[in-house]
Coordinates of C-alpha atoms in Angstrom, one line a residue:
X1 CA -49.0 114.8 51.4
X2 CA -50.7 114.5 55.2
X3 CA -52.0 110.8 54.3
X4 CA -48.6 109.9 52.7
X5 CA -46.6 111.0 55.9
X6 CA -49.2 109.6 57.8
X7 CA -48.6 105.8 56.3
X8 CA -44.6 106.1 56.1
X9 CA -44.7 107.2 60.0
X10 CA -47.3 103.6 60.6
X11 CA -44.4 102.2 58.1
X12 CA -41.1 103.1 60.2
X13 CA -43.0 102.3 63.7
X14 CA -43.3 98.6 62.3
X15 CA -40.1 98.5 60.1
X16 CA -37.2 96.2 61.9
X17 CA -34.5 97.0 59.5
X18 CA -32.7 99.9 60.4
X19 CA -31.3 100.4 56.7
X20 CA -34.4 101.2 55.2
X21 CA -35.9 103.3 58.8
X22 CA -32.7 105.4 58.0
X23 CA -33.8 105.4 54.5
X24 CA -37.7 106.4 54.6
X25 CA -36.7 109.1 57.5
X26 CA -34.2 111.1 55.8
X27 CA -37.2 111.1 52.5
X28 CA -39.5 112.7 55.5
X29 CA -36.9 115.0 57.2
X30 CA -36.2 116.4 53.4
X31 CA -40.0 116.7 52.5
X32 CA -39.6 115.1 49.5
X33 CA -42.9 114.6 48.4
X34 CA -42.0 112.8 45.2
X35 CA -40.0 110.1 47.0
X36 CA -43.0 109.4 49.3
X37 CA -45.6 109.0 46.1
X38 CA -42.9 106.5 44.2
X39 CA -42.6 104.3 47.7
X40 CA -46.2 104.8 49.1
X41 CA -48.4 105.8 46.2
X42 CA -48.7 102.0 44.7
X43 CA -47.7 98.8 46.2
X44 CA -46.0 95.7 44.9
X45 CA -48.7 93.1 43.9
X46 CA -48.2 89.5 44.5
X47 CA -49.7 87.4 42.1
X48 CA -48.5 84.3 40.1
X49 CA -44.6 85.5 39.9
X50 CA -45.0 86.3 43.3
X51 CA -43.2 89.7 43.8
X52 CA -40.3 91.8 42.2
X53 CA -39.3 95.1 42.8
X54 CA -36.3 97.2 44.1
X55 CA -35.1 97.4 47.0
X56 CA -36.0 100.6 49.7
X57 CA -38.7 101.5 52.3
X58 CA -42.5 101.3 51.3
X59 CA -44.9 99.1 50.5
X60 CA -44.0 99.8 46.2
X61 CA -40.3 98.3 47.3
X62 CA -38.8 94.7 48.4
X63 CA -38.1 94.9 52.2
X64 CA -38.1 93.2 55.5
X65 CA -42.0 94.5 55.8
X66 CA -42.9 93.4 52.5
X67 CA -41.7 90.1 52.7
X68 CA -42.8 89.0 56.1
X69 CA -46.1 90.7 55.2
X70 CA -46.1 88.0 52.5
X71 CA -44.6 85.3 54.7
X72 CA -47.9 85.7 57.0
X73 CA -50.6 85.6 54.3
X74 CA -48.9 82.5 52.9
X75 CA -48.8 80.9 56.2
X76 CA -52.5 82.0 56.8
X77 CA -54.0 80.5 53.3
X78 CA -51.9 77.2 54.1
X79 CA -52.6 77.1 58.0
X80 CA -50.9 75.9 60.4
X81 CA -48.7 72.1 60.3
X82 CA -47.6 72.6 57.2
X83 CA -44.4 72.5 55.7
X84 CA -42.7 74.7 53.8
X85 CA -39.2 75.3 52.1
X86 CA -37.1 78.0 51.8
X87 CA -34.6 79.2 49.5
X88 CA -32.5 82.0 48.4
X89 CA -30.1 83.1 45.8
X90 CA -26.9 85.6 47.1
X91 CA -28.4 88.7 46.0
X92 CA -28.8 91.6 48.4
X93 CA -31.1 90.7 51.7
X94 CA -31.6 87.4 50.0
X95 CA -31.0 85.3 53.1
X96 CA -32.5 87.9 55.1
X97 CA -35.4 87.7 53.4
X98 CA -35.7 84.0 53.9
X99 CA -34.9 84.0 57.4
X100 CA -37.5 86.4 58.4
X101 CA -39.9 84.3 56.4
X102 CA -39.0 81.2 58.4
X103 CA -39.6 83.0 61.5
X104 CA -42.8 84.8 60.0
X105 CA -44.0 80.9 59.1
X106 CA -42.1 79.0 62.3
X107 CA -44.3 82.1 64.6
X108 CA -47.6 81.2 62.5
X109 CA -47.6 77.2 63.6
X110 CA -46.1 75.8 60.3
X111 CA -42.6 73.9 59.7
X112 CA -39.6 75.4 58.0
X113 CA -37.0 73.8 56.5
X114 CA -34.8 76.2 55.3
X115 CA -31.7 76.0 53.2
X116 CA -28.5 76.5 55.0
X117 CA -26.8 78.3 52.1
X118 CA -27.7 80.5 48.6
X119 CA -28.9 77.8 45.8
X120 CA -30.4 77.9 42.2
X121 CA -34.4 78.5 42.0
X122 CA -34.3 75.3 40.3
X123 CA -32.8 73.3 43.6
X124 CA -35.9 74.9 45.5
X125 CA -38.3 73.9 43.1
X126 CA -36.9 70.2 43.0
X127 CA -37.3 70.6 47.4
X128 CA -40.8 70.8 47.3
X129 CA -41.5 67.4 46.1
X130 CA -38.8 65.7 46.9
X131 CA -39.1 66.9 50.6
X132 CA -43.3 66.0 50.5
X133 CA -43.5 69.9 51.4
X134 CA -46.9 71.8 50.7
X135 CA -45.4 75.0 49.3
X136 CA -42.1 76.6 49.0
X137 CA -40.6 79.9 48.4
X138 CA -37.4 81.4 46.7
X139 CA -36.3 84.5 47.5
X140 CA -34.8 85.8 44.1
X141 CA -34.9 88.5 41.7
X142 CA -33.7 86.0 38.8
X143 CA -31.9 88.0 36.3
X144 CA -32.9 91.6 37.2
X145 CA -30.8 94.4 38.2
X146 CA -28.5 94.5 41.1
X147 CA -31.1 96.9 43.1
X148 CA -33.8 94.5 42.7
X149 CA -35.2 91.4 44.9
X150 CA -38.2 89.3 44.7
X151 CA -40.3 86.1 46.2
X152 CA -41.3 82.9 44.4
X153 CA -44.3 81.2 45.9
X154 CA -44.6 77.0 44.7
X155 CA -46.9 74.8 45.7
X156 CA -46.9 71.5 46.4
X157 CA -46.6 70.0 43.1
X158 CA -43.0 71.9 42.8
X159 CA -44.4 74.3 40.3
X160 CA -45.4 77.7 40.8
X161 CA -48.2 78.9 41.9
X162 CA -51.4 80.0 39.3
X163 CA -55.2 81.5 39.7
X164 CA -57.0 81.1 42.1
X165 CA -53.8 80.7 44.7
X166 CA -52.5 83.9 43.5
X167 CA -55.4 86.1 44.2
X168 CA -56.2 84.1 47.9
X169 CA -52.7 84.7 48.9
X170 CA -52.9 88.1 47.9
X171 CA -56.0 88.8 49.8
X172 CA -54.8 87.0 53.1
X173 CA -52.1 89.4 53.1
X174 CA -53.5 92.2 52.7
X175 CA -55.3 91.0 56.0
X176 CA -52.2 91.4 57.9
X177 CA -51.8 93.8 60.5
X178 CA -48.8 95.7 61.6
X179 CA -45.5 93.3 61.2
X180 CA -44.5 94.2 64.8
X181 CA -47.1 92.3 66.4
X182 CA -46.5 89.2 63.8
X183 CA -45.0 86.2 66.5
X184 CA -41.8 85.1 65.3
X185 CA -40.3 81.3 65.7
X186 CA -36.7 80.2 65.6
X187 CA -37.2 76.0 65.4
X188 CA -37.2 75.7 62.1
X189 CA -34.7 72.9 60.5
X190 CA -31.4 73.5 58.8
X191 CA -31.6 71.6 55.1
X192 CA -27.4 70.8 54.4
X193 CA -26.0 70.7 51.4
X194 CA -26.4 66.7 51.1
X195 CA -29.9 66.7 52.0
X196 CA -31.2 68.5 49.0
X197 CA -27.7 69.0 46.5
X198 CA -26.9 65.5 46.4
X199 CA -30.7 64.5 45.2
X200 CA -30.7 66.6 42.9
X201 CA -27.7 66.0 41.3
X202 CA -29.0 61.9 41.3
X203 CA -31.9 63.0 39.2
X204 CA -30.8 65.3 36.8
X205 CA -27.6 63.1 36.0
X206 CA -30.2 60.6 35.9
X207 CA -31.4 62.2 32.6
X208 CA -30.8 60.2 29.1
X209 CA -27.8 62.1 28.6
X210 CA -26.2 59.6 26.4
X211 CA -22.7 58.0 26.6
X212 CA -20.3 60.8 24.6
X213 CA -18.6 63.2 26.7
X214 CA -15.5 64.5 24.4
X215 CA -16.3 68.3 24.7
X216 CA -15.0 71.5 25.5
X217 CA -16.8 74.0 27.4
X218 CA -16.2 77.2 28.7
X219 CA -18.9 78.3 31.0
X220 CA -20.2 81.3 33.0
X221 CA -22.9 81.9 35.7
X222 CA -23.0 85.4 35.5
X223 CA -22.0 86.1 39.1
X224 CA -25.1 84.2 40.3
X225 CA -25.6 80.6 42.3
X226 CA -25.1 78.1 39.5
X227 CA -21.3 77.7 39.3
X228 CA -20.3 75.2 41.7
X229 CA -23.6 73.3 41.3
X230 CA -22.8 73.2 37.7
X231 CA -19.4 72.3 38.1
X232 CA -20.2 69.5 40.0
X233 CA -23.2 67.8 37.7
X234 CA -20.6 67.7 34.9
X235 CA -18.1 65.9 37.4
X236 CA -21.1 63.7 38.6
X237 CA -21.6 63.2 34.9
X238 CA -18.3 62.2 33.5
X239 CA -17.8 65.6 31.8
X240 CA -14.6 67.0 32.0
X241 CA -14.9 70.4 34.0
X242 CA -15.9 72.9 31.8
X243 CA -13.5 76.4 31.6
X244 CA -15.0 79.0 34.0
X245 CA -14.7 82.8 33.6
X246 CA -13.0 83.8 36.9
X247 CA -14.1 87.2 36.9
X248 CA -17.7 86.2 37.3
X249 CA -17.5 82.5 39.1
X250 CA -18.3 83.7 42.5
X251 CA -21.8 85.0 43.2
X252 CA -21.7 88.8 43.4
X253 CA -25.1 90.7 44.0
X254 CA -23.8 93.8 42.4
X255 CA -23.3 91.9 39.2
X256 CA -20.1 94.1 38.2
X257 CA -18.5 92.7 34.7
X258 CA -21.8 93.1 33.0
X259 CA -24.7 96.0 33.2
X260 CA -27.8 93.9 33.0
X261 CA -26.9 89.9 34.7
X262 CA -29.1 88.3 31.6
X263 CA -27.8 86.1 29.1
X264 CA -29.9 87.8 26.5
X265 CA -28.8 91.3 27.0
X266 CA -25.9 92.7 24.7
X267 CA -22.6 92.1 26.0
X268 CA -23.1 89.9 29.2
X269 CA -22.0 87.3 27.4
X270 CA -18.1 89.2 25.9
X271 CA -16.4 87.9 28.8
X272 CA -17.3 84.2 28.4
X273 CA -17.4 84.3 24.0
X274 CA -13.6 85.7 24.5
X275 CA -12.6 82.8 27.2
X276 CA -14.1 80.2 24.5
X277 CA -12.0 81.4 21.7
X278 CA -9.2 81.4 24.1
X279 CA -9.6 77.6 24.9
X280 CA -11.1 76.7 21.5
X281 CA -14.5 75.8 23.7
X282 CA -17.0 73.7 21.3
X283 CA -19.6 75.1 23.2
X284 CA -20.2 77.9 25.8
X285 CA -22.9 78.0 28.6
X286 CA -24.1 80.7 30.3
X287 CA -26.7 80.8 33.3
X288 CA -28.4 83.8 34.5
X289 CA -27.9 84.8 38.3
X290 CA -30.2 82.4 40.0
X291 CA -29.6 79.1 37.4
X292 CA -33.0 78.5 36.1
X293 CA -31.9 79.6 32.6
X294 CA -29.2 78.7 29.8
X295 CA -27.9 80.6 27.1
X296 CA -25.7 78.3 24.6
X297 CA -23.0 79.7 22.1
X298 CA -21.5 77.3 19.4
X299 CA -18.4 78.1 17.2
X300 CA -18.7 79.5 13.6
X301 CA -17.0 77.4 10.4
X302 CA -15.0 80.6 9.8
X303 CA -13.9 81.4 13.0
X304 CA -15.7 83.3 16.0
X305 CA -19.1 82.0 18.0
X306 CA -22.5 83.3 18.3
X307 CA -25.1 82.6 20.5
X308 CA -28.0 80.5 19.6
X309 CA -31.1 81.5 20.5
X310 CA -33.9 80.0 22.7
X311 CA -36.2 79.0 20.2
X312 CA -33.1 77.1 18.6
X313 CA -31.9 75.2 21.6
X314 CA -35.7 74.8 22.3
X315 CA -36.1 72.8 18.9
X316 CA -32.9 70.8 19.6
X317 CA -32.9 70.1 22.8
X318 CA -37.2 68.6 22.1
X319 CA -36.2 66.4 19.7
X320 CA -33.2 65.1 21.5
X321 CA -35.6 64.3 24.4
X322 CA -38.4 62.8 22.0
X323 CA -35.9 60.3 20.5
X324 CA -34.5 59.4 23.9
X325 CA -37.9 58.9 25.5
X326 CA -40.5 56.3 24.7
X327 CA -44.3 55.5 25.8
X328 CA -47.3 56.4 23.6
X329 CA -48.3 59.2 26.3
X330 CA -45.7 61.4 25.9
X331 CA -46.0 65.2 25.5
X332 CA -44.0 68.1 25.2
X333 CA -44.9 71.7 25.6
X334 CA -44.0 75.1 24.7
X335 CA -45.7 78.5 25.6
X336 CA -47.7 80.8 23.0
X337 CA -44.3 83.1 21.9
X338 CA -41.8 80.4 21.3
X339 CA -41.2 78.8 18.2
X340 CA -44.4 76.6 16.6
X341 CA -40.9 73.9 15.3
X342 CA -41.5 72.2 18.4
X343 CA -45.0 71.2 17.5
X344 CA -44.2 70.5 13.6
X345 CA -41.1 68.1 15.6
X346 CA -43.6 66.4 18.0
X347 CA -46.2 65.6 14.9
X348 CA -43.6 63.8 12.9
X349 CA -42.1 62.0 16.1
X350 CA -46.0 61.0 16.8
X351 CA -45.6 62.8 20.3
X352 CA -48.3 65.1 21.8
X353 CA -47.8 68.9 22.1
X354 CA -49.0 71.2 23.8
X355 CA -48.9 75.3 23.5
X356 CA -49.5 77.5 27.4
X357 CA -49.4 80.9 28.0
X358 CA -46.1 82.3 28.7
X359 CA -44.5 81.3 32.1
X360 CA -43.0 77.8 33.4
X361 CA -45.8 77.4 36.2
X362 CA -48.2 76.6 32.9
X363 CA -45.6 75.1 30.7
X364 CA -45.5 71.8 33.3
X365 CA -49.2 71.8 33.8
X366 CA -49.8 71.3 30.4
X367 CA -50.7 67.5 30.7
X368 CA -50.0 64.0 32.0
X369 CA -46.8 62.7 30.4
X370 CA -44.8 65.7 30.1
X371 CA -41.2 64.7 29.3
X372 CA -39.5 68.7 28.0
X373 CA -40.9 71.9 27.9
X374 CA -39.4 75.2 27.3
X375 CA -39.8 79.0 26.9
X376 CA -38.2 81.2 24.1
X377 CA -36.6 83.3 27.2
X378 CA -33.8 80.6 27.5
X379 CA -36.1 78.1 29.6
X380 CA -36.1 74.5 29.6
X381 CA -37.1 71.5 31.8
X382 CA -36.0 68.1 30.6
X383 CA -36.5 65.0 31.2
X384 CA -36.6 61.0 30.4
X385 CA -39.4 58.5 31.0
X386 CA -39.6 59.0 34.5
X387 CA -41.0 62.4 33.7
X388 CA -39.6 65.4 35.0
X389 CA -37.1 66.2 37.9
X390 CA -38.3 69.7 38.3
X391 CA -41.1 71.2 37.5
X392 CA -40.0 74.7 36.7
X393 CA -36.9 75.9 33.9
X394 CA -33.6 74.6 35.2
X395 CA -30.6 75.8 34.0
X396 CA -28.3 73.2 35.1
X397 CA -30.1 69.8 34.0
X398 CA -30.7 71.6 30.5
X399 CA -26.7 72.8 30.6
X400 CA -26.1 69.4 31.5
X401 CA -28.7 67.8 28.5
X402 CA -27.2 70.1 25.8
X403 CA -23.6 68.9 26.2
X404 CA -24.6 65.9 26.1
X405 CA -26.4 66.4 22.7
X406 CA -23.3 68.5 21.5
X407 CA -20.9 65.7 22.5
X408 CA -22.5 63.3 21.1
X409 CA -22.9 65.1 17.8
X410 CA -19.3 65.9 17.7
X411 CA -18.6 62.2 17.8
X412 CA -20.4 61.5 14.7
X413 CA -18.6 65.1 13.2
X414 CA -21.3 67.2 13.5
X415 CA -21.9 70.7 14.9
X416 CA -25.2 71.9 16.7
X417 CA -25.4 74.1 13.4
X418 CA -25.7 70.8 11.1
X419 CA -28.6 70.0 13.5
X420 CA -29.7 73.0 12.9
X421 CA -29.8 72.9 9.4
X422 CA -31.1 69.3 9.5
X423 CA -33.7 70.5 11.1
X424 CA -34.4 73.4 8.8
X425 CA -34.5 70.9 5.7
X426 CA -37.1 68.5 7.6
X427 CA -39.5 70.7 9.2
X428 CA -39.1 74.4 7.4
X429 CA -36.6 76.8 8.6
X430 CA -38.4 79.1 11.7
X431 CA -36.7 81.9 12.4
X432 CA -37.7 84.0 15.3
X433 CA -36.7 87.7 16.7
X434 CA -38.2 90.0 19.5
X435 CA -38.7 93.6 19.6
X436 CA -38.7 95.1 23.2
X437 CA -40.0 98.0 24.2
X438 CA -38.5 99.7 27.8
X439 CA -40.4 102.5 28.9
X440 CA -40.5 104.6 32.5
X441 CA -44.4 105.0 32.3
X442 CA -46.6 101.8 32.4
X443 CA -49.5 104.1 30.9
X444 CA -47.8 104.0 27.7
X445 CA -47.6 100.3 27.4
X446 CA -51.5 100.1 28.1
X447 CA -52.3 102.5 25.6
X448 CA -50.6 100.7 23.3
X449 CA -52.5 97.7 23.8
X450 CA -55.6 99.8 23.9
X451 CA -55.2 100.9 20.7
X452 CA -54.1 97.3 18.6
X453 CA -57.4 96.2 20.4
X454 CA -59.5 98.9 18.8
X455 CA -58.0 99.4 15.3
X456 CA -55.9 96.2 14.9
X457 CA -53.5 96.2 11.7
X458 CA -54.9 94.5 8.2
X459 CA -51.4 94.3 7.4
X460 CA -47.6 94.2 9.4
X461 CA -44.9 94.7 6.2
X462 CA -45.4 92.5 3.8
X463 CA -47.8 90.2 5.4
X464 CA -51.3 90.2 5.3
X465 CA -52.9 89.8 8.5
X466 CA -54.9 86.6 8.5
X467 CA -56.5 86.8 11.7
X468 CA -55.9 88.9 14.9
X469 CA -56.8 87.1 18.3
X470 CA -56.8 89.0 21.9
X471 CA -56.0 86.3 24.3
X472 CA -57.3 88.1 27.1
X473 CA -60.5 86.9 25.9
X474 CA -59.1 83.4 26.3
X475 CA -58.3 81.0 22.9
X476 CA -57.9 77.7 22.2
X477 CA -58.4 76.7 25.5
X478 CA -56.0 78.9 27.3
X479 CA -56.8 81.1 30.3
X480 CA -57.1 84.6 29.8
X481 CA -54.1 86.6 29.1
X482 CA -52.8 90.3 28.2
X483 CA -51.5 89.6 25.2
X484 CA -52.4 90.0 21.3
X485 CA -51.8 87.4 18.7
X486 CA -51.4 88.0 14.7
X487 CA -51.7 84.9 12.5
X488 CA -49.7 86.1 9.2
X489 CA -49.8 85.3 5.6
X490 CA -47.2 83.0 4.8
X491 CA -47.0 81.4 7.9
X492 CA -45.4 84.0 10.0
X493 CA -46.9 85.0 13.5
X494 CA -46.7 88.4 15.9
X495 CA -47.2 87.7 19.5
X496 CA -47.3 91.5 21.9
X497 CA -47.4 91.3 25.5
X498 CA -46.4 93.4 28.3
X499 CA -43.6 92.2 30.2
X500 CA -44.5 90.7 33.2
X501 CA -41.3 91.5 35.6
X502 CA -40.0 94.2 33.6
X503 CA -41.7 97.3 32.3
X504 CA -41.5 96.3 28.5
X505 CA -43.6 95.8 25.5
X506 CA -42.7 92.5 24.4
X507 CA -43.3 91.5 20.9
X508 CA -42.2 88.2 19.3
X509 CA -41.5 87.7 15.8
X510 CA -41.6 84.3 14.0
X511 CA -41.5 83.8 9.9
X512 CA -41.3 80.4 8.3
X513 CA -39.8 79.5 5.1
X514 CA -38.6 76.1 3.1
X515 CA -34.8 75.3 3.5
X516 CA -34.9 72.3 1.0
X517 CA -35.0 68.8 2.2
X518 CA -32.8 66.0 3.8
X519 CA -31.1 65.6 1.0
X520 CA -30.5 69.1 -0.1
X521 CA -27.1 70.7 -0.2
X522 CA -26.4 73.2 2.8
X523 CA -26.5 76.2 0.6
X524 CA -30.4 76.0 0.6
X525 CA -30.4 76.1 4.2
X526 CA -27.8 79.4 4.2
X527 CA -30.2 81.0 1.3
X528 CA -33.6 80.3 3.3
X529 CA -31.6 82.1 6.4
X530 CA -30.3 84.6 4.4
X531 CA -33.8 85.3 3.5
X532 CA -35.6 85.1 7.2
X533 CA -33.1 87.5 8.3
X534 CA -34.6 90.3 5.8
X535 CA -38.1 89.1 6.3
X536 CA -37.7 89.6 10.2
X537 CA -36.6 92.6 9.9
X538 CA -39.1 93.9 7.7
X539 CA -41.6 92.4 10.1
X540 CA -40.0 94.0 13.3
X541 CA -39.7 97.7 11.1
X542 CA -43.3 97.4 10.7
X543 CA -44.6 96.3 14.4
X544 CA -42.5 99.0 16.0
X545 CA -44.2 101.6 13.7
X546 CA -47.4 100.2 14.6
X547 CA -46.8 100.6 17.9
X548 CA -45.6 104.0 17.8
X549 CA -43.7 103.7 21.3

């Protein structure tokens, strides 16, 4: 108890917002010795996803310290003359956050440009290069909870940042001293809204989106950054301005119409299923909080909508960018837990693929030529033969690239679902699922893994386990990784992970079966879905008893 009292009383000496002084002295005036372990026991760790955490006093919290600590051991490992960019979503201390780290940076020699007001993660990553900047930083927490903040580090290539940078900037700052004694600058330039906006918006409506645009959309960004952007790529365009749901239009960092501000979570997306029935929406968009992802619902034949999932708008929105692209150097890319359709897509479109670990900052360094990539988690970065206009998921282009592919699919009377199904009939129907495991002790998630390393499964349900591969002993090429892969009979797959922003189990489910061919009726398609359905959930019954969480 006498170190921890020790290092909060160095913490509040140091700390310059008075919130979290009030905070951490009213945990030492009660003695509460529980408090003090949660917020001084651990710290955050920066590495490739920078850092994430909830808000509060400590160095195991997001906070003024925290991030100008960071702010000084990125400055440090770039040195000083170099530029940076800055920007924030509108969660809680966002812009805080960023200004400190211009001052931090500005103080340390380097040059700031900082974005005058909150934008999508996407818009930052799009900066970098189009500014010439050596690194940049976002200051979000993405689609966490409201208590949470966090701190994107890119380089210069507009992606974000891997190994070795991760562990260098780590070590630099844990080299900083006491925050207090940090100088601070002020000279930093003021990006406006047509400096970086307007550029954007050029490139990514620059995309081979096609010439239909007769669509209905109703749209939703979840209380986050996106809308206005949004709204004005569809205008910049020539879509007609999608329907908005009101109650969740204008960014709001307490998130209060849904519980968790994710797409993917059940019910965030009521309020904005319910205003597409109301306007008869052919399609409905969603992005999460800071605008990098998009969640896409599509209208039933018999009335109603349901939400498609990534893997599905990751297998339609490849192909619409392979058959819109040309040049015999063109590749695509998907991470280890999405969907393999995307490779069986590029091999009959005679296009390269290429499979990454899990995150966007590997997804577009997976090779010269790289026109799409995409993550099951509702990430996608799209592009057309001038390559890619950011190099990280975006949320608006892919909103942008979708519509376009629905619009123009509704002009020849089709649905997204009969490219779905034509899709099943030429390549095999793959149907994917996850199984997530929350839990308040990290140890448990560990053990878990410990345990599938030392006595892995001969068989998950019905399928025979063809061959079990631990990917943090690197395969197929790929860097090291926590994560366990199970090649099944019949061509189904098992991919567990931890989380790494969340404190989850992650497990990814993926069974393939044949749905006829092109010229079969649709009732094949409908039998071979029918049938994934009971396979995945046979296949997730038997990993969660497996894993025994």
């Amino acid at each position: 108890m006498t170190d921890l009292v020790r290092r909060a009383e160095e913490w509040l000496a140091q700390d310059p917002d008075p919130e979290t002084r009030e905070e951490l002295r009213r945990v030492l005036d009660d003695g509460d010795t529980a408090a003090l372990q949660d917020r001084f026991g651990a710290k955050l760790e920066f590495g490739t996803a920078g850092l994430r955490g909830e808000l509060g006093a400590g160095p195991n919290r997001m906070n003024r310290v925290t991030v100008m600590r960071a702010a000084a051991g990125l400055a440090a490992r770039l040195g000083p003359g170099r530029h940076v960019v800055i920007g924030h979503d509108a969660r809680h201390n966002s812009d805080v956050f960023a200004r400190d780290s211009a001052a931090v940076l500005t103080g340390a020699g380097l040059r700031v440009s900082l974005m005058d007001d909150h934008q999508p993660t996407p818009v930052l990553a799009f900066a970098v290069r189009h500014l010439g900047a050596d690194a940049g930083i976002m200051v979000t927490a993405s689609h966490n909870p409201p208590r949470d903040n966090g701190y994107k580090v890119y380089w210069g290539d507009g992606s974000q940042i891997v190994p070795p940078l991760d562990e260098e900037i780590s070590a630099a700052i844990d080299a900083v001293g006491p925050v207090g004694a940090l100088p601070l600058g002020g000279a930093w330039e003021t990006l406006s809204d047509a400096a970086i906006t307007e550029p954007y918006l050029a490139a990514v409506t620059a995309l081979p989106l096609g010439e239909a645009r007769d669509l209905r959309v109703a749209y939703t960004p979840m209380h986050g950054v996106g809308g206005e952007l949004l709204l004005r790529a569809f205008a910049a365009a020539g879509f007609a301005a999608p329907s908005v749901v009101e109650a969740q239009f204008t960014p709001d960092p307490d998130f209060p119409t849904v519980a968790f501000p994710n797409p993917e979570e059940p019910g965030a997306m009521d309020l904005a299923l319910e205003l597409a029935a109301k306007t008869g929406a052919d399609l409905v968009i969603a992005n999460d909080p800071d605008a990098d992802r998009c969640a896409v619902g599509v209208p039933l034949p018999g009335g109603g909508y349901r939400m498609l999932t990534g893997d599905e708008v990751g297998g339609l929105l490849g192909e619409y960018v392979i058959t819109r692209t040309s040049g015999p150097g063109r590749l695509v890319a998907a991470s280890i837990v999405s969907s393999s359709l995307l490779g069986k897509i590029a091999e009959a479109h005679g296009v390269r693929h290429a499979e990454t670990l899990t995150g966007f900052k590997w997804i577009v360094k997976a090779g010269d030529g790289l026109v799409y990539g995409y993550e099951e988690a509702l990430g996608y970065t799209v592009g057309g033969d001038g390559g890619l206009p950011v190099r990280d998921k975006d949320g608006v282009g892919a909103a942008l690239m979708i519509a376009a592919l629905a619009a123009g699919a509704r002009r020849d009377g089709l649905t997204l679902l009969d490219l779905l199904d034509r899709q099943a009939r030429a390549y095999g129907l793959h149907a994917t699922a996850q199984l997530s495991v929350r839990v308040d002790d990290l140890s448990l998630i560990a053990g878990a893994m410990a345990r599938l390393r030392s006595a892995p499964p001969a068989k998950l349900g019905d399928h025979v386990v063809v061959s079990a591969e631990d990917l943090a002993a690197g395969v197929d090429g790929l860097p090291p990784t926590d994560g366990l892969r199970y090649r099944l009979s019949g061509g189904a797959r098992v991919v567990i992970r931890p989380s790494g922003t969340e404190p989850k189990l992650k497990c990814y489910l993926e069974v393939v079966l044949p749905a006829g061919n092109a010229g079969a009726p649709g009732g094949a398609v409908a039998d071979a879905r029918a049938r994934a359905e009971d396979a995945l959930s046979s296949l997730r019954a038997a990993v969660a008893a497996t894993l025994a969480l």
